Amino acid sequence: MDGEEATITSDRIAHELADAIHEHRIAPGSKLNEDEVGVIFGVSRTVARAALQSLSHQRLVDLRRNRGAFVAQPSVREAHEVFEARALLEPRTARSAAERMTDDAVLRLRRHLEDEHSALREDRLGRALHLSGLFHIEIARIAEQTTIEEIIKQLVSRSSLIIALYWRRKLAVCESHAHNALISALAQHDGELAEELMKNHLLDLLASLDLSNPVRTPGPLKEALRR
Amino acid sequence: MDGEEATITSDRIAHELADAIHEHRIAPGSKLNEDEVGVIFGVSRTVARAALQSLSHQRLVDLRRNRGAFVAQPSVREAHEVFEARALLEPRTARSAAERMTDDAVLRLRRHLEDEHSALREDRLGRALHLSGLFHIEIARIAEQTTIEEIIKQLVSRSSLIIALYWRRKLAVCESHAHNALISALAQHDGELAEELMKNHLLDLLASLDLSNPVRTPGPLKEALRR
DNA sequence: GCACCCTTTTGTGTATACAATCAGAGGGCG
DNA sequence: CGCCCTCTGATTGTATACACAAAAGGGTGC
């Protein structure tokens, strides 16, 4: 009883692809060929197709009729909108999280932050960014708001694409500080502070992007699927 | 050049089914057989299946492996969460809408409200409720926040299921009043008031539900698809 | 030499066939 | 008489085949 790869469902493939996109191993604009995806995961086009459709519902890929699936390339407009939505949801959610914070949750967040640091030390920037996004999702989870968590999950996911396209400067260090400060506020059940910190953190994140010129990264093929 | 039904895409089917659910023509818990859907719309299971998957991503239907698709039955917990999310998003969005309000938008909203009244007069309660939900979406559209609009669209959609399950008293009249007051505030560009009105409107809506007992409406078959 | 059109090729859209799985009915056993 | 097991019918999961649309490539005419 070794393997657990017996059931390769479309959800699993969607997840796998999503992770690759989040870690910037697949660039925005990349073509995702149905056959290719199917071959990679050892399933037929039917299943691969379902996975791609799933990703398109999450706005991670763009499905163009008779053209195929492409990793989405959010516009500048969309970038602003996504952060606008996050600004409405996340600060108040951080406040809720502060109220519900448990010792266990503090530990989980600290461990998470530690992973982020490790990834950075190993120079796996993509992975670090991915973990950084998961940090926000973890906070929503602590707030015990599954629905809002799902929404934030999607927004963070799209943020990952936005960062891939409009990145300007390394914000890794201040990122960590921001997350660190957040953990402190949460651990002390200081909802007010947590809300404020989250609000500013999101503004910093937005400010670290260059949304002046509409970057075009045609995005080449993808051979980044090493599992 | 009469027909426009040449291309029955899965999106169209998903839309059609979604409308039926929103208007309470299909009850929560109803089984949505792939073959049946396919026959009704004159397509193969492949397309019907894609439509159902799409609806499941919107959380309108519940896809159970090897069991099939069922119209979702949100739990009491989920009901609270959905309205929690709406409370975070919609009031501030109403404020934005007030700032961007145009004469044209006012007209659109008034016409919308009028439709709602017509539906009520014709005793088409389901349709009235559906329109009432669209009203909220229209406000998000006026705020020119496509992303938030999409999120609200989903939340309103799920609210429709929640109302179908946990309805307590007729709130139709106060609904209209609330929407009317909102239009006034928006027309006067009074963001502050619009935000407050929306907040209270959502609280009223939530209060009109009976979320104490976990209703179980097994939901019979569906022959409600008269197009 | 360049541009345009036709052919070829690749890839998606859809239908259908087959395999796997589950719910329910019926019969056998305790 | 009730419980459990098995068999059957129905329905979903997956693969494959074919139809068609769009891109790629080469050839010809200007």
XYZ file of C-alpha atoms (C1' of nucleotides) in Angstrom:
514
model
C 0.000 0.000 0.000
C 2.456 2.551 -1.189
C 0.842 4.649 -3.859
C -1.798 7.253 -3.469
C -1.643 8.283 -7.095
C -4.234 5.726 -8.048
C -6.907 8.327 -8.635
C -5.774 11.217 -10.775
C -8.892 13.276 -10.841
C -9.367 16.465 -12.800
C -9.397 18.371 -9.537
C -5.966 17.074 -8.769
C -4.674 18.176 -12.156
C -6.257 21.592 -11.758
C -4.608 21.897 -8.375
C -1.252 20.829 -9.711
C -1.427 23.319 -12.557
C -2.637 26.056 -10.230
C 0.327 25.513 -7.951
C 2.691 25.709 -10.888
C 1.124 28.984 -11.939
C 1.211 30.355 -8.408
C 4.874 29.548 -8.108
C 5.487 31.251 -11.428
C 6.763 28.083 -13.028
C 4.244 28.666 -15.795
C 4.150 32.209 -17.111
C 1.019 34.207 -17.881
C 0.085 33.787 -21.523
C 1.417 30.239 -21.791
C -0.626 27.926 -23.931
C -2.005 24.921 -22.128
C -2.582 22.274 -24.735
C -5.259 19.755 -23.839
C -3.390 16.825 -25.261
C -0.145 17.876 -23.644
C -1.723 18.250 -20.222
C -3.407 14.898 -20.691
C -0.165 13.173 -21.590
C 1.725 14.758 -18.708
C -0.764 13.509 -16.168
C -1.522 10.269 -17.938
C -5.177 10.896 -18.600
C -7.288 11.501 -21.655
C -8.226 14.852 -23.060
C -11.609 14.590 -21.374
C -10.110 14.854 -17.932
C -7.482 17.401 -18.901
C -10.195 19.506 -20.426
C -12.254 19.411 -17.239
C -9.225 20.592 -15.281
C -8.700 23.501 -17.644
C -12.339 24.458 -17.418
C -12.053 24.423 -13.678
C -9.065 26.753 -13.834
C -10.917 29.050 -16.175
C -13.690 29.400 -13.622
C -11.068 30.519 -11.154
C -9.918 33.040 -13.767
C -6.470 31.496 -13.758
C -6.701 30.512 -17.387
C -8.418 32.114 -20.292
C -10.461 29.760 -22.459
C -10.693 30.994 -26.027
C -13.126 29.187 -28.255
C -11.450 27.056 -30.898
C -8.137 28.460 -29.758
C -7.450 26.685 -26.523
C -6.486 27.491 -22.958
C -3.961 30.152 -21.999
C -2.712 31.198 -18.605
C -4.544 34.429 -17.885
C -2.900 37.826 -18.223
C -4.804 40.197 -15.969
C -5.059 43.740 -17.270
C -3.976 46.767 -15.280
C -7.622 47.482 -14.690
C -8.177 43.991 -13.368
C -5.152 44.324 -11.125
C -6.604 47.404 -9.495
C -9.957 45.722 -9.103
C -8.524 42.641 -7.471
C -6.693 44.691 -4.885
C -9.760 46.805 -4.380
C -11.711 43.668 -3.518
C -8.983 42.430 -1.233
C -8.976 45.791 0.530
C -12.658 45.361 1.284
C -12.374 41.818 2.553
C -9.054 41.134 4.165
C -8.651 43.875 6.794
C -11.983 43.102 8.425
C -11.269 39.418 8.138
C -7.951 39.935 9.908
C -9.869 41.610 12.698
C -12.170 38.614 13.014
C -9.169 36.332 13.009
C -7.626 38.281 15.868
C -10.740 37.670 17.937
C -10.696 33.963 17.274
C -6.967 33.449 17.513
C -5.789 30.353 19.357
C -2.326 29.279 20.450
C -2.430 26.580 17.846
C -3.204 29.091 15.133
C -0.284 31.272 16.201
C 1.981 28.285 15.858
C 0.653 27.464 12.433
C 1.210 31.015 11.238
C 4.739 31.132 12.655
C 5.589 27.850 11.023
C 4.165 29.151 7.795
C 6.303 32.268 7.967
C 9.306 30.091 8.661
C 8.625 28.117 5.482
C 8.484 31.383 3.624
C 11.920 32.306 4.949
C 13.346 28.927 4.035
C 12.101 29.260 0.506
C 13.698 32.666 0.254
C 16.997 31.352 1.600
C 16.914 28.599 -0.988
C 16.306 31.281 -3.601
C 12.968 29.803 -4.556
C 11.284 33.119 -5.068
C 8.247 31.670 -6.751
C 7.616 29.307 -3.901
C 8.130 32.081 -1.385
C 5.531 34.194 -3.126
C 3.126 31.305 -3.214
C 3.547 30.735 0.510
C 3.129 34.414 1.100
C -0.245 34.197 -0.578
C -1.195 31.155 1.445
C -0.472 33.172 4.566
C -3.376 35.449 3.752
C -5.609 32.481 3.164
C -4.581 30.996 6.480
C -5.761 34.131 8.222
C -9.144 33.860 6.576
C -9.299 30.273 7.746
C -8.582 31.328 11.291
C -11.445 33.786 11.051
C -13.624 30.727 10.426
C -15.278 32.200 7.392
C -15.130 29.496 4.790
C -17.003 31.496 2.200
C -14.821 34.572 2.548
C -11.825 32.280 2.625
C -12.817 30.860 -0.741
C -13.176 34.329 -2.201
C -9.837 35.458 -0.821
C -8.290 32.281 -2.143
C -9.383 33.257 -5.599
C -8.221 36.837 -5.231
C -4.830 35.771 -3.922
C -4.593 33.367 -6.793
C -5.200 36.117 -9.281
C -2.820 38.366 -7.399
C -0.143 35.848 -8.135
C -0.650 36.392 -11.850
C -0.677 40.125 -11.341
C 2.612 39.965 -9.479
C 4.104 37.841 -12.223
C 3.177 40.493 -14.758
C 3.653 43.762 -12.933
C 6.387 43.083 -10.444
C 8.636 46.054 -9.836
C 10.892 45.686 -6.841
C 11.766 43.006 -4.389
C 9.331 43.295 -1.560
C 10.307 40.078 0.044
C 11.848 41.578 3.107
C 9.137 44.057 3.919
C 6.673 41.263 3.164
C 8.110 39.210 5.921
C 8.070 42.114 8.301
C 4.487 42.850 7.506
C 3.505 39.260 8.076
C 5.502 39.181 11.265
C 3.794 42.268 12.611
C 0.459 40.786 11.672
C 1.159 37.629 13.616
C 2.016 39.688 16.682
C -1.168 41.686 16.478
C -3.221 38.563 15.950
C -1.545 36.748 18.799
C -2.393 39.617 21.103
C -6.011 39.580 19.933
C -5.590 43.164 18.818
C -8.203 43.252 16.079
C -7.951 46.980 15.565
C -4.230 46.782 14.894
C -4.504 43.664 12.770
C -7.074 45.344 10.569
C -4.884 48.401 10.155
C -1.775 46.347 9.459
C -3.530 44.261 6.862
C -4.897 47.346 5.175
C -1.454 48.890 4.931
C 0.131 45.645 3.901
C -2.220 45.414 0.942
C -1.503 49.019 0.018
C 2.232 48.301 0.145
C 1.750 45.279 -2.029
C -0.194 47.287 -4.578
C 2.398 50.061 -4.449
C 5.149 47.582 -5.196
C 3.620 46.925 -8.587
C 4.232 48.909 -11.718
C 0.790 49.410 -13.140
C 1.674 52.224 -15.480
C 2.576 50.301 -18.613
C 0.596 47.314 -19.843
C 3.313 44.687 -19.794
C 3.154 42.085 -22.507
C 4.829 38.841 -21.715
C 3.865 36.557 -24.601
C 4.913 33.700 -22.388
C 6.625 30.802 -24.101
C 5.845 27.153 -23.773
C 5.874 25.403 -20.476
C 8.220 22.647 -19.466
C 8.057 23.595 -15.851
C 5.959 20.710 -14.656
C 8.439 18.772 -12.614
C 6.550 17.015 -9.941
C -32.320 35.341 -40.072
C -34.682 34.367 -37.334
C -33.027 31.819 -35.134
C -30.406 32.463 -32.562
C -30.531 28.992 -31.138
C -28.003 27.702 -33.611
C -25.292 27.482 -30.988
C -26.369 25.933 -27.722
C -23.204 26.166 -25.742
C -22.665 24.769 -22.273
C -22.524 28.316 -20.942
C -25.978 28.938 -22.271
C -27.299 25.811 -20.573
C -25.617 26.741 -17.326
C -27.196 30.158 -17.543
C -30.600 28.740 -18.285
C -30.413 26.349 -15.361
C -29.082 29.076 -13.085
C -32.019 31.311 -13.927
C -34.426 28.491 -13.191
C -32.785 27.965 -9.827
C -32.764 31.679 -9.065
C -36.447 31.932 -9.817
C -37.100 28.964 -7.569
C -38.467 26.892 -10.403
C -36.012 24.187 -9.420
C -35.843 23.480 -5.711
C -32.665 22.973 -3.688
C -31.812 19.296 -3.507
C -33.251 18.459 -6.927
C -31.316 15.912 -8.883
C -29.969 17.140 -12.179
C -29.492 14.108 -14.338
C -26.872 14.535 -17.051
C -28.852 12.665 -19.658
C -32.031 14.490 -18.799
C -30.400 17.907 -19.073
C -28.819 16.862 -22.333
C -32.131 15.740 -23.794
C -33.928 18.890 -22.674
C -31.440 21.134 -24.398
C -30.792 18.841 -27.310
C -27.127 18.241 -26.686
C -25.046 15.290 -25.655
C -24.037 14.450 -22.131
C -20.633 15.982 -22.764
C -22.063 19.461 -23.026
C -24.643 18.975 -20.293
C -21.905 17.757 -18.029
C -19.793 20.838 -18.698
C -22.737 23.030 -17.795
C -23.241 21.201 -14.513
C -19.574 21.490 -13.691
C -19.773 25.180 -14.346
C -22.707 25.486 -11.954
C -20.848 23.517 -9.343
C -18.010 26.021 -9.491
C -20.552 28.701 -8.737
C -21.684 26.562 -5.794
C -25.170 26.415 -7.220
C -25.056 22.667 -7.596
C -23.343 20.035 -5.574
C -21.407 17.470 -7.592
C -21.176 14.169 -5.777
C -18.861 11.620 -7.257
C -20.643 8.699 -8.858
C -23.891 10.128 -7.566
C -24.583 13.025 -9.845
C -25.455 16.686 -9.621
C -27.885 18.123 -7.101
C -29.024 21.670 -6.615
C -27.099 22.873 -3.594
C -28.657 23.128 -0.166
C -26.631 25.701 1.750
C -26.314 24.992 5.461
C -27.274 27.482 8.118
C -23.593 28.072 8.632
C -23.109 28.798 4.974
C -26.080 31.140 5.005
C -24.503 33.220 7.731
C -21.194 33.241 5.932
C -22.678 34.385 2.655
C -24.402 37.304 4.300
C -21.254 38.081 6.230
C -19.375 38.348 2.958
C -22.086 40.480 1.421
C -21.965 42.772 4.440
C -18.283 43.340 3.823
C -18.627 44.018 0.127
C -21.933 45.594 -0.726
C -22.207 48.649 1.535
C -18.852 50.037 0.439
C -19.686 49.163 -3.138
C -22.939 51.094 -2.834
C -20.903 54.054 -1.678
C -18.698 53.818 -4.740
C -21.753 53.530 -6.919
C -23.180 56.722 -5.439
C -20.033 58.559 -6.443
C -20.202 57.297 -9.999
C -23.934 57.551 -10.467
C -25.163 58.889 -13.784
C -28.632 59.894 -14.932
C -28.656 56.897 -17.172
C -27.880 54.596 -14.274
C -30.705 56.079 -12.234
C -33.069 55.325 -15.076
C -31.823 51.774 -15.342
C -32.328 51.194 -11.645
C -35.821 52.689 -11.672
C -36.809 50.567 -14.628
C -35.395 47.564 -12.840
C -37.459 48.304 -9.755
C -40.507 48.705 -11.940
C -39.940 45.243 -13.380
C -39.748 43.928 -9.860
C -43.129 45.470 -9.073
C -44.658 44.048 -12.239
C -43.474 40.591 -11.350
C -44.991 40.954 -7.905
C -48.294 42.154 -9.340
C -48.342 39.140 -11.621
C -47.717 36.991 -8.581
C -44.457 35.694 -9.964
C -42.687 35.698 -6.655
C -39.710 33.721 -7.876
C -39.088 36.128 -10.691
C -39.474 39.075 -8.364
C -36.864 37.633 -6.053
C -34.535 37.030 -8.944
C -34.898 40.601 -10.109
C -34.382 41.787 -6.572
C -31.037 40.017 -6.591
C -30.112 41.492 -9.944
C -30.709 44.909 -8.449
C -27.765 44.390 -6.138
C -25.630 43.280 -9.030
C -26.629 46.322 -11.016
C -25.318 48.550 -8.233
C -21.976 46.780 -8.327
C -21.902 47.344 -12.060
C -22.517 51.041 -11.574
C -19.584 51.119 -9.179
C -17.510 49.957 -12.146
C -15.892 47.157 -10.227
C -16.145 44.144 -12.462
C -14.291 41.861 -10.097
C -16.390 42.777 -7.083
C -19.444 42.553 -9.286
C -18.562 38.985 -10.153
C -18.134 38.095 -6.502
C -21.414 39.728 -5.537
C -23.075 37.945 -8.425
C -22.033 34.661 -6.908
C -23.097 35.645 -3.415
C -26.485 36.859 -4.595
C -26.852 33.640 -6.505
C -26.218 31.611 -3.386
C -28.496 33.904 -1.411
C -31.258 32.827 -3.717
C -30.815 29.239 -2.585
C -30.673 30.352 1.014
C -33.931 32.245 0.632
C -35.529 29.224 -0.979
C -34.576 27.135 2.042
C -34.922 29.495 4.968
C -37.619 31.903 3.943
C -39.778 33.043 6.841
C -42.017 35.981 6.036
C -42.895 37.952 2.988
C -40.389 40.716 2.759
C -41.397 41.799 -0.677
C -42.854 45.121 0.337
C -40.044 46.260 2.576
C -37.660 45.006 -0.116
C -39.097 47.455 -2.554
C -38.947 50.268 -0.054
C -35.347 49.522 0.711
C -34.455 49.479 -2.942
C -36.379 52.661 -3.498
C -34.568 54.447 -0.708
C -31.284 53.176 -2.105
C -32.022 54.607 -5.507
C -32.761 57.980 -3.971
C -29.527 58.029 -2.033
C -27.561 56.927 -5.072
C -29.238 59.507 -7.296
C -28.247 62.228 -4.863
C -24.681 60.959 -4.788
C -25.019 60.472 -1.059
C -22.454 57.728 -0.579
C -22.629 57.845 3.175
C -26.365 57.230 3.183
C -26.232 54.612 0.449
C -23.661 52.654 2.418
C -25.780 52.798 5.543
C -28.964 51.864 3.711
C -27.317 48.914 2.046
C -25.909 47.707 5.327
C -29.314 47.820 6.969
C -31.011 46.321 3.971
C -28.734 43.305 4.171
C -29.371 42.988 7.895
C -33.116 43.089 7.264
C -32.749 40.440 4.613
C -30.823 38.215 6.981
C -33.329 38.861 9.757
C -36.165 37.783 7.506
C -34.720 34.300 7.365
C -35.332 31.561 9.837
C -31.910 30.156 10.490
C -32.761 28.332 13.692
C -33.772 24.952 12.321
C -31.907 23.185 9.552
C -34.693 22.842 7.013
C -34.636 19.720 4.901
C -36.415 19.986 1.623
C -35.482 16.785 -0.177
C -36.618 18.488 -3.344
C -38.363 16.272 -5.840
C -37.692 15.981 -9.507
C -37.767 18.963 -11.772
C -40.206 19.554 -14.582
C -39.971 23.279 -14.251
C -37.961 23.969 -17.362
C -40.482 25.684 -19.559
C -38.577 28.042 -21.773
C 11.594 39.717 -53.570
C 7.172 40.223 -51.507
C 2.469 39.315 -50.802
C -1.367 36.513 -51.198
C -3.870 32.186 -51.497
C -4.317 27.369 -51.136
C -3.033 23.159 -48.819
C -1.639 20.833 -44.795
C -1.536 20.222 -40.105
C -2.611 20.855 -35.602
C -5.972 21.261 -31.974
C -10.457 22.035 -30.182
C -15.874 20.939 -30.097
C -18.989 17.335 -29.709
C -20.899 12.827 -29.790
C -20.789 8.153 -28.603
C -19.145 3.779 -26.613
C -17.475 1.291 -22.899
C -16.018 0.653 -18.019
C -16.628 1.560 -13.162
C -19.479 2.495 -9.350
C -23.431 3.065 -6.540
C -28.364 2.503 -4.906
C -31.955 -0.529 -4.377
C -34.470 -4.904 -4.734
C -34.718 -9.514 -3.902
C -33.488 -13.754 -1.823
C -31.009 -16.564 1.456
C -29.366 -17.370 6.057
C -29.214 -16.823 10.971
C -39.017 -12.338 11.229
C -35.131 -9.419 10.509
C -30.555 -8.718 8.830
C -27.097 -9.112 5.445
C -25.414 -10.349 1.106
C -25.608 -10.407 -3.810
C -27.338 -9.278 -8.124
C -29.255 -5.946 -11.185
C -30.426 -1.602 -13.112
C -29.271 2.933 -13.660
C -25.990 6.675 -13.828
C -21.652 8.605 -13.784
C -16.399 8.413 -15.149
C -13.329 8.040 -18.878
C -11.579 7.116 -23.366
C -11.887 7.423 -28.162
C -13.562 8.851 -32.805
C -15.019 12.136 -35.885
C -16.193 17.009 -37.433
C -14.710 21.383 -37.921
C -12.154 25.669 -37.141
C -7.853 28.079 -36.982
C -2.942 28.424 -37.648
C 1.275 27.095 -40.353
C 3.730 26.368 -44.405
C 4.700 26.338 -49.162
C 3.922 27.583 -53.736
C 2.625 30.740 -57.305
C 1.697 35.133 -59.363
C 2.737 39.855 -59.560
